[in-house]
GROMACS .gro file of C-alpha atoms in nm:
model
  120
    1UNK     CA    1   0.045  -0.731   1.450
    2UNK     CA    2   0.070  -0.326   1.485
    3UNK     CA    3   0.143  -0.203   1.152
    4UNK     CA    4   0.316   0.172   1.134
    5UNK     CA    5   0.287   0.363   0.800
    6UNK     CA    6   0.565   0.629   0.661
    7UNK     CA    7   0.669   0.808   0.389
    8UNK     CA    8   0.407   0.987   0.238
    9UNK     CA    9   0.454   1.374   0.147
   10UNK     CA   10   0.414   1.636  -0.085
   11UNK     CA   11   0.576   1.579  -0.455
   12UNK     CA   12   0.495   1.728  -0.780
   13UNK     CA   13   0.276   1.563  -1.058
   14UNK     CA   14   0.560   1.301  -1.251
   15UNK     CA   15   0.760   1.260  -0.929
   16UNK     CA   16   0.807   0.910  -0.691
   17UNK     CA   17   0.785   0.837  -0.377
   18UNK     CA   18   0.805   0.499  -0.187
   19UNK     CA   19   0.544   0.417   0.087
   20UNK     CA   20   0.695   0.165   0.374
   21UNK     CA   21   0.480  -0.030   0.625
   22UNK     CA   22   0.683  -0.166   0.932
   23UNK     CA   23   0.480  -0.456   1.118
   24UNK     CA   24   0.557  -0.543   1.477
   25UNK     CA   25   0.524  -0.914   1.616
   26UNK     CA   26   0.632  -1.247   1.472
   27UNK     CA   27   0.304  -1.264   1.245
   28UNK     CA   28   0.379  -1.073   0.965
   29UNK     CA   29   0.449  -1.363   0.731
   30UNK     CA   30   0.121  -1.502   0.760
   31UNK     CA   31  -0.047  -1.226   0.655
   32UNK     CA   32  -0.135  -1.087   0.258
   33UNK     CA   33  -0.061  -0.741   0.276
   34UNK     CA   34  -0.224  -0.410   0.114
   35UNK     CA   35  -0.221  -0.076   0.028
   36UNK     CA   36  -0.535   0.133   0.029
   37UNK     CA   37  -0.643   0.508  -0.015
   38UNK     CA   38  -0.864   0.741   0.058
   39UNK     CA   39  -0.911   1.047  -0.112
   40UNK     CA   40  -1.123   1.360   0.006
   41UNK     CA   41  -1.514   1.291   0.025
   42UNK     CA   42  -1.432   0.950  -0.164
   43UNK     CA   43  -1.441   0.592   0.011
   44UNK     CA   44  -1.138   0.398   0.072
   45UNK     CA   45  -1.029   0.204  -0.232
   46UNK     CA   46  -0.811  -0.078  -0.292
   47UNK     CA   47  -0.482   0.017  -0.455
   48UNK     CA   48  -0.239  -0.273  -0.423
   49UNK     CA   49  -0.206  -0.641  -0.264
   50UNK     CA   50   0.085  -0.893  -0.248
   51UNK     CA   51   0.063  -1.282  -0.106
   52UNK     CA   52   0.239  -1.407   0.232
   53UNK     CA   53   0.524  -1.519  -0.044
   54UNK     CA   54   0.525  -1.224  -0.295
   55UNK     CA   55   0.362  -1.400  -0.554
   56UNK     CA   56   0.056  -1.279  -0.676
   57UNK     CA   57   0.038  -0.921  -0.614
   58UNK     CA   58  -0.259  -0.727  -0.766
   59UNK     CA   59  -0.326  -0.340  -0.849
   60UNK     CA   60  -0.616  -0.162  -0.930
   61UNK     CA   61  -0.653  -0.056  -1.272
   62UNK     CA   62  -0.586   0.305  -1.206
   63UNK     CA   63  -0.199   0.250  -1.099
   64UNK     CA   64  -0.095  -0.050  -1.288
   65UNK     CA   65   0.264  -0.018  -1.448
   66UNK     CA   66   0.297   0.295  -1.216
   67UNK     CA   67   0.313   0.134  -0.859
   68UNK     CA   68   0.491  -0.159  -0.718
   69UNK     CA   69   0.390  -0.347  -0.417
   70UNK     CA   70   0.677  -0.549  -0.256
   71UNK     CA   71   0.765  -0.689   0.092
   72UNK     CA   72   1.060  -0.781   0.305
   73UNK     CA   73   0.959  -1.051   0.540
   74UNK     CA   74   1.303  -1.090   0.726
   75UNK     CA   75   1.262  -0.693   0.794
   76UNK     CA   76   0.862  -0.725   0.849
   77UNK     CA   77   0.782  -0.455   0.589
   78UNK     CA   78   0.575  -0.382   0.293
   79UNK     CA   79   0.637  -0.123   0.070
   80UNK     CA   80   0.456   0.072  -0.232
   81UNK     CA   81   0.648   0.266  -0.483
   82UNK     CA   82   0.510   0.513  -0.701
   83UNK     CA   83   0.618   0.655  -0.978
   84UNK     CA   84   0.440   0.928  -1.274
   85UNK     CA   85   0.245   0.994  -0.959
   86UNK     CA   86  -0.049   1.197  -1.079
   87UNK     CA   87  -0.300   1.480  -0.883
   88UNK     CA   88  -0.568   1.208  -0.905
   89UNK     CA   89  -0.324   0.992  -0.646
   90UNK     CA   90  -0.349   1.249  -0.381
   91UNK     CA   91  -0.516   1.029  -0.083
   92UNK     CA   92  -0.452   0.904   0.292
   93UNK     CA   93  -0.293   0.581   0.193
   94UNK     CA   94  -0.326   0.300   0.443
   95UNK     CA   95  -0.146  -0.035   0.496
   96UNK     CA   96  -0.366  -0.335   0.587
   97UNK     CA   97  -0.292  -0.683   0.629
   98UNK     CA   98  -0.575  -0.910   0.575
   99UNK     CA   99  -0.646  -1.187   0.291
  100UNK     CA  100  -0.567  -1.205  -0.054
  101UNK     CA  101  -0.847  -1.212  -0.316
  102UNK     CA  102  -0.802  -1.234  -0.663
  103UNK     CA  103  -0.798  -0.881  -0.745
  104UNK     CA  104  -0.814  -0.740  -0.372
  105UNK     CA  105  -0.700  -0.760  -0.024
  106UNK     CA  106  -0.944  -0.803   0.221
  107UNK     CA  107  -0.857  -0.645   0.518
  108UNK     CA  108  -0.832  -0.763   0.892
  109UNK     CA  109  -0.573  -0.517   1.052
  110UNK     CA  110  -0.500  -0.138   0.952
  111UNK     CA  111  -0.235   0.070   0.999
  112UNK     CA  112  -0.236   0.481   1.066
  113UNK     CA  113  -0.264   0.654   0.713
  114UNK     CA  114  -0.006   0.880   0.524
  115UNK     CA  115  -0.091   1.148   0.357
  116UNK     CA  116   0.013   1.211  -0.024
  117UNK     CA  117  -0.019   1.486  -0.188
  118UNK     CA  118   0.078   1.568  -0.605
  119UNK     CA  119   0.074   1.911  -0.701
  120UNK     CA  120   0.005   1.965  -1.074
   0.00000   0.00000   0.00000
């Protein structure tokens, strides 16, 4: 599996945007997928996870009730969307597909980031 990040980009502080995750090969259902992030001079940090299924998905504390983690598995995608974005979200975010723990994602394959950026 070859996963291909998109739609990151530059919004202002209360805006949305909606990160998508295309996967190639036949694989993609077997997989728990992930968003994580990496901000300037921080380490990469789990933001979101979702089961093969869609059911459970887990955030970390710092976007819950702002960001959604779904998937399409016909259309082999994942996708976060973010809303009240903040400054604070401003990161590389990076798909993964990997394991689901309870609270996490634990990674096996990663995708090319996508760089978000909130402007205050």
């Amino acid at each position: 599996v070859q996963l291909q990040a998109s739609g990151g980009g530059l919004v202002q502080a209360g805006g949305s945007l909606r990160l998508s995750c295309a996967a190639s090969g036949r694989t993609f259902s077997i997989y728990a997928m992930g968003w994580f992030r990496q901000a300037p001079g921080k380490e990469r940090e789990f933001v979101a996870g979702i089961s093969r299924t869609g059911i459970p998905t887990y955030y970390a504390d710092s976007v819950k009730g702002r960001f959604t983690i779904s998937r399409d598995n016909p259309r082999n995608t994942v996708y976060l969307q973010m809303n009240s974005l903040k400054p604070e979200d401003t990161a590389v975010y990076y798909c993964a597909a990997g394991s689901l723990r309870v609270g996490g994602l634990a990674p096996a394959l990663w995708g090319q980031g996508t760089q978000v950026t909130v402007s205050s």
